[in-house]
Short mmCIF file of C-alpha atoms in Angstrom, two decimals:
data_model
loop_
_atom_site.label_atom_id
_atom_site.label_comp_id
_atom_site.label_asym_id
_atom_site.label_seq_id
_atom_site.Cartn_x
_atom_site.Cartn_y
_atom_site.Cartn_z
CA MET A 1 95.11 120.30 124.39
CA ALA A 2 91.31 120.04 124.44
CA ASN A 3 89.72 119.60 121.03
CA THR A 4 86.35 119.15 119.36
CA VAL A 5 85.70 117.49 115.99
CA ILE A 6 82.79 117.85 113.55
CA GLN A 7 82.07 116.23 110.17
CA VAL A 8 80.95 118.41 107.25
CA ASN A 9 80.85 118.25 103.45
CA GLN A 10 83.31 119.98 101.11
CA ALA A 11 80.93 122.84 100.35
CA GLU A 12 80.69 123.61 104.06
CA ILE A 13 84.49 123.52 104.34
CA GLU A 14 84.76 126.15 101.59
CA LYS A 15 82.19 128.28 103.45
CA MET A 16 84.21 127.94 106.63
CA LYS A 17 87.43 128.85 104.85
CA SER A 18 85.81 132.03 103.60
CA HIS A 19 84.44 132.81 107.09
CA TYR A 20 87.89 132.45 108.70
CA GLU A 21 89.72 134.19 105.86
CA GLN A 22 91.29 136.89 108.05
CA TYR A 23 92.53 134.25 110.51
CA LEU A 24 94.05 131.80 107.96
CA LYS A 25 97.53 130.49 108.74
CA ALA A 26 100.27 130.60 106.10
CA ASN A 27 101.16 126.91 106.38
CA ASN A 28 98.57 124.13 106.34
CA PRO A 29 99.19 120.74 107.99
CA PRO A 30 99.53 117.84 105.50
CA GLY A 31 96.15 116.45 104.45
CA SER A 32 94.30 119.64 105.36
CA VAL A 33 92.29 122.14 103.28
CA PHE A 34 92.98 125.08 105.58
CA SER A 35 94.09 126.02 109.07
CA ALA A 36 93.12 129.18 110.94
CA LYS A 37 93.65 130.59 114.41
CA LYS A 38 90.94 132.77 115.98
CA GLN A 39 91.31 134.10 119.53
CA GLY A 40 93.28 131.12 120.82
CA CYS A 41 91.24 128.51 118.93
CA THR A 42 92.92 126.69 116.05
CA ILE A 43 90.55 125.43 113.33
CA THR A 44 91.88 122.79 110.92
CA ALA A 45 89.73 121.34 108.12
CA TYR A 46 90.80 118.06 106.53
CA ARG A 47 90.09 116.58 103.11
CA SER A 48 88.20 113.77 104.86
CA GLY A 49 85.55 116.34 105.84
CA LYS A 50 86.53 116.37 109.49
CA VAL A 51 87.19 119.75 111.11
CA MET A 52 89.13 119.92 114.36
CA PHE A 53 88.83 122.84 116.79
CA GLN A 54 91.66 123.05 119.36
CA GLY A 55 92.29 125.39 122.27
CA ALA A 56 90.24 128.18 123.85
CA GLY A 57 86.49 128.00 123.25
CA ASN A 58 86.85 125.04 120.87
CA GLU A 59 83.46 123.47 121.64
CA ALA A 60 81.49 126.70 121.28
CA GLU A 61 83.27 127.54 118.01
CA ALA A 62 82.58 124.05 116.63
CA LYS A 63 78.88 124.09 117.51
CA GLN A 64 78.35 127.03 115.15
CA TRP A 65 79.06 124.70 112.25
CA GLY A 66 77.66 121.29 113.07
CA GLU A 67 77.07 118.45 115.49
CA VAL A 68 80.08 117.53 117.59
CA LEU A 69 81.35 114.00 116.97
CA PRO A 70 81.57 111.78 120.06
CA THR A 71 85.06 111.20 121.39
CA LYS A 72 86.27 107.66 120.81
CA LYS A 73 87.30 105.95 124.01
CA THR A 74 90.46 103.92 123.88
CA VAL A 75 89.89 100.44 125.24
CA PRO A 76 93.00 99.14 127.00
CA SER A 77 94.28 96.01 125.29
CA LYS A 78 96.30 93.17 126.67
CA LYS A 79 99.75 93.35 125.22
CA LYS A 80 102.96 91.44 125.71
CA SER A 81 106.43 92.76 125.06
CA SER A 82 109.72 90.91 124.78
CA GLY A 83 113.27 92.18 124.93
CA THR A 84 113.88 95.60 126.49
CA PRO A 85 110.88 96.96 128.48
CA LEU A 86 108.98 99.70 126.66
CA PRO A 87 109.63 103.33 127.68
CA ALA A 88 106.79 104.55 129.91
CA ASN A 89 106.07 107.51 127.60
CA ILE A 90 106.53 105.72 124.27
CA SER A 91 103.07 106.71 122.99
CA SER A 92 104.12 110.38 122.98
CA LEU A 93 107.58 109.91 121.40
CA SER A 94 108.78 110.16 117.79
CA VAL A 95 108.73 106.52 116.73
CA ILE A 96 109.30 104.29 113.72
CA GLY A 97 106.71 101.51 113.77
CA SER A 98 106.65 98.41 111.58
CA ASP A 99 103.98 95.88 110.76
CA GLU A 100 103.19 93.27 108.12
CA VAL A 101 100.08 92.21 106.19
CA GLY A 102 99.27 89.15 104.09
CA LYS A 103 101.01 86.55 106.23
CA GLY A 104 97.76 84.66 106.81
CA ASP A 105 96.33 85.16 103.32
CA TYR A 106 96.61 82.33 100.80
CA PHE A 107 96.37 84.66 97.82
CA GLY A 108 98.58 87.71 97.50
CA PRO A 109 102.00 88.84 98.66
CA MET A 110 103.39 89.69 102.06
CA THR A 111 103.76 93.43 102.56
CA VAL A 112 105.87 95.00 105.30
CA VAL A 113 105.95 98.72 106.10
CA ALA A 114 108.06 100.78 108.48
CA ALA A 115 106.56 104.25 109.07
CA TYR A 116 107.91 107.24 111.00
CA VAL A 117 105.52 109.40 113.03
CA LYS A 118 107.09 112.34 114.86
CA LYS A 119 105.54 113.46 118.13
CA GLU A 120 104.45 116.73 116.47
CA GLN A 121 102.40 114.68 113.97
CA LEU A 122 100.55 112.46 116.46
CA SER A 123 97.40 114.62 116.64
CA LEU A 124 97.28 114.92 112.84
CA VAL A 125 97.72 111.19 112.29
CA LYS A 126 95.02 110.44 114.86
CA GLU A 127 92.68 112.97 113.24
CA LEU A 128 93.12 111.28 109.85
CA GLY A 129 91.60 108.16 111.40
CA VAL A 130 94.73 106.07 111.95
CA GLN A 131 94.12 102.96 114.06
CA ASP A 132 94.73 99.23 113.69
CA SER A 133 93.97 98.32 110.06
CA LYS A 134 91.99 95.26 111.24
CA ASN A 135 89.35 97.65 112.61
CA LEU A 136 88.95 99.53 109.31
CA THR A 137 87.10 98.70 106.12
CA ASP A 138 89.03 98.45 102.84
CA THR A 139 87.46 101.74 101.73
CA GLU A 140 88.65 103.46 104.91
CA ILE A 141 92.13 101.95 104.49
CA VAL A 142 92.47 103.38 100.98
CA LYS A 143 91.27 106.83 102.02
CA ILE A 144 93.54 107.11 105.07
CA ALA A 145 96.56 105.62 103.29
CA LYS A 146 96.34 108.16 100.48
CA ASP A 147 96.47 110.96 103.07
CA LEU A 148 99.42 109.38 104.90
CA LEU A 149 101.39 108.94 101.70
CA THR A 150 101.44 112.73 101.18
CA PHE A 151 103.65 113.43 104.20
CA LEU A 152 104.70 110.36 106.19
CA PRO A 153 108.24 108.94 105.72
CA TYR A 154 107.91 105.19 105.16
CA SER A 155 109.50 102.13 103.58
CA LEU A 156 107.42 99.45 101.86
CA LEU A 157 108.58 95.97 100.93
CA THR A 158 106.35 93.66 98.90
CA LEU A 159 107.30 89.99 98.63
CA PRO A 160 105.56 88.48 95.57
CA ASN A 161 104.15 84.96 95.86
CA GLU A 162 106.71 83.47 93.46
CA LYS A 163 109.63 84.75 95.57
CA TYR A 164 107.86 83.79 98.81
CA ASN A 165 107.38 80.21 97.58
CA GLN A 166 111.00 80.05 96.48
CA LEU A 167 112.26 81.11 99.92
CA GLN A 168 109.82 78.84 101.75
CA SER A 169 110.70 75.78 99.65
CA SER A 170 114.41 76.42 100.32
CA GLY A 171 113.73 75.85 104.02
CA MET A 172 113.14 79.40 105.23
CA THR A 173 110.26 79.61 107.71
CA GLN A 174 107.60 82.29 107.46
CA GLY A 175 108.92 83.77 110.72
CA LYS A 176 112.40 84.12 109.28
CA ILE A 177 111.08 85.67 106.08
CA THR A 178 109.03 88.15 108.12
CA ALA A 179 111.96 89.12 110.39
CA ARG A 180 114.23 89.79 107.42
CA LEU A 181 111.61 91.95 105.71
CA HIS A 182 111.09 94.01 108.88
CA ASN A 183 114.83 94.51 109.33
CA GLN A 184 115.25 95.56 105.71
CA ALA A 185 112.32 98.01 105.84
CA LEU A 186 113.64 99.56 109.07
CA ASN A 187 117.13 100.03 107.65
CA HIS A 188 115.71 101.60 104.47
CA LEU A 189 113.65 104.09 106.48
CA LEU A 190 116.48 104.99 108.87
CA LYS A 191 118.63 105.89 105.87
CA LYS A 192 115.76 107.87 104.35
CA ILE A 193 115.32 110.11 107.42
CA GLU A 194 119.06 110.63 108.14
CA PRO A 195 120.50 112.51 109.99
CA GLU A 196 117.31 112.50 112.08
CA LYS A 197 116.91 109.57 114.48
CA PRO A 198 113.68 108.32 116.06
CA ASP A 199 113.31 108.16 119.84
CA ALA A 200 112.36 104.50 119.46
CA ILE A 201 111.59 101.75 116.96
CA LEU A 202 108.56 99.56 117.72
CA ILE A 203 107.94 96.26 115.94
CA ASP A 204 104.53 94.60 116.11
CA GLN A 205 105.70 91.42 117.77
CA PHE A 206 105.35 88.19 115.81
CA ALA A 207 108.26 86.45 117.58
CA GLU A 208 110.12 86.86 120.87
CA ALA A 209 113.09 89.23 120.60
CA PRO A 210 115.77 86.48 120.85
CA VAL A 211 114.00 84.46 118.12
CA TYR A 212 113.67 87.58 115.93
CA TYR A 213 117.41 88.27 116.11
CA GLN A 214 118.19 84.59 115.59
CA HIS A 215 116.27 84.83 112.30
CA LEU A 216 118.65 87.65 111.30
CA GLN A 217 121.85 85.66 111.77
CA GLY A 218 124.11 86.12 108.77
CA ILE A 219 122.55 89.49 107.87
CA LYS A 220 125.24 92.17 107.54
CA GLU A 221 123.15 95.12 108.73
CA VAL A 222 120.89 94.39 111.69
CA CYS A 223 118.82 97.18 113.22
CA ARG A 224 119.16 96.96 117.03
CA GLU A 225 119.41 100.48 118.45
CA ASN A 226 116.33 101.53 120.48
CA VAL A 227 114.31 98.61 119.06
CA TYR A 228 111.32 97.39 121.08
CA PHE A 229 108.79 94.61 120.54
CA SER A 230 105.17 94.33 121.63
CA THR A 231 102.04 92.49 120.67
CA LYS A 232 99.12 94.79 119.78
CA ALA A 233 101.74 97.46 119.12
CA GLU A 234 99.26 99.47 117.03
CA SER A 235 97.53 100.36 120.33
CA ILE A 236 100.82 101.54 121.83
CA HIS A 237 101.99 103.97 119.15
CA LEU A 238 100.26 105.37 116.07
CA SER A 239 103.36 104.73 113.93
CA VAL A 240 102.62 100.99 114.04
CA ALA A 241 98.96 101.61 113.20
CA ALA A 242 100.05 103.83 110.27
CA ALA A 243 102.46 101.11 109.09
CA SER A 244 99.62 98.59 109.33
CA ILE A 245 97.37 100.77 107.17
CA LEU A 246 100.03 101.40 104.51
CA ALA A 247 100.92 97.70 104.40
CA ARG A 248 97.23 96.80 104.05
CA TYR A 249 96.81 99.38 101.28
CA ALA A 250 99.74 97.87 99.36
CA PHE A 251 98.29 94.39 99.88
CA LEU A 252 94.86 95.46 98.59
CA LYS A 253 96.40 96.97 95.46
CA ALA A 254 98.39 93.79 94.85
CA MET A 255 95.23 91.69 95.30
CA ASP A 256 93.41 93.85 92.74
CA GLN A 257 96.22 93.27 90.24
CA LEU A 258 96.20 89.51 90.87
CA SER A 259 92.41 89.43 90.50
CA GLN A 260 92.74 91.10 87.10
CA LYS A 261 95.25 88.45 86.05
CA ALA A 262 93.03 85.68 87.39
CA GLY A 263 89.97 87.04 85.60
CA PHE A 264 87.84 87.09 88.76
CA LYS A 265 87.95 88.66 92.22
CA LEU A 266 90.13 86.64 94.56
CA THR A 267 89.04 86.14 98.16
CA LYS A 268 91.22 87.33 101.04
CA GLY A 269 92.09 85.10 103.98
CA ALA A 270 92.38 81.31 103.92
CA GLY A 271 88.83 80.00 104.37
CA PRO A 272 86.64 77.61 102.32
CA LYS A 273 85.79 80.31 99.72
CA VAL A 274 89.53 80.64 99.08
CA ASP A 275 89.68 76.89 98.33
CA GLN A 276 86.93 77.35 95.72
CA ASP A 277 88.77 80.30 94.15
CA ALA A 278 92.02 78.35 93.99
CA ALA A 279 90.26 75.40 92.34
CA ARG A 280 88.75 77.80 89.80
CA LEU A 281 92.21 79.25 89.16
CA ILE A 282 93.65 75.77 88.59
CA LYS A 283 90.92 74.98 86.06
CA SER A 284 91.35 78.24 84.15
CA HIS A 285 95.12 78.79 84.39
CA GLY A 286 96.60 75.42 85.30
CA LEU A 287 98.17 74.07 88.49
CA ASP A 288 101.42 75.99 87.98
CA ALA A 289 99.54 79.29 88.32
CA LEU A 290 99.37 78.72 92.08
CA HIS A 291 103.08 79.57 92.35
CA LYS A 292 102.39 83.13 91.17
CA PHE A 293 99.11 83.65 93.00
CA THR A 294 99.33 81.80 96.32
CA LYS A 295 101.45 80.72 99.27
CA MET A 296 101.83 77.12 98.20
CA HIS A 297 102.57 75.55 101.59
CA PHE A 298 99.13 76.52 102.98
CA ALA A 299 96.63 73.64 103.42
CA ASN A 300 94.43 75.42 100.85
CA THR A 301 96.61 74.00 98.04
CA ASN A 302 95.65 70.38 98.68
CA LYS A 303 92.02 71.30 99.30
CA ALA A 304 91.87 73.19 96.01
CA ARG A 305 93.47 70.28 94.13
CA LYS A 306 90.85 67.92 95.51
CA ILE A 307 88.05 70.25 94.41
CA ALA A 308 89.64 70.68 90.98
CA ARG A 309 90.44 66.93 90.86
CA VAL A 310 94.09 67.37 89.86
#
């Protein structure tokens, strides 16, 4: 369905709501202020300030209220899938997507989210700004995540640094840890949405399918039905992009809490500034503090010790 989008302030949204009063619909989509239908054109105003006009005469109706936002073009991305080939129409199906954040960050936990986006929700999720979290600012992540949390079924797992270090020192690789978190999040979400079943489950690929399932050996409940893997999966289905955003949001909140405990703002990633922060943490809280704040096996640990001279 053709649509046009404009951006307005909240005062303008209230004016629009009053203007379309006789056309207001009884039920509003999640995250919206109002929805109305006038002569074949559906008008939906969102808390973000975006207003979407869909259907007959959408562009003319929109231009009464403001400048039309340019349509974002989707740039095809190179992606690689392993295991069962992806369904040709997967982008338009009801899908559970899963993704993880924090794996490459020295400070902070690993967060894994599985999120369920039904095909009827795809236009709404897209309108709320959902895309790969790597392309969004932290401020945008927080705003979009708060909207998604109001209606999207999801499962979040947060692995604190202390537990991560314990598993890693026992011989468990990061890949194995990640696979087990994904499997657990998927099983949690499948139970949450029962008896409904997704058309597919799409995992943002961090390991080939055979390796992924090898990591799950010994696990009693392994999610296998309709499971697909692909790199850059957030460009294939919005459920993975939504999972990425919710996982990033959880990671950001955890980083804020750790920064409060540290007494200064911790740097994300694993670059030279992170080494300086870790050295500062050692000096103020002692070497043992790294177990609660960091992923100890990263090269940053030795670099920080050299800077701190411990």
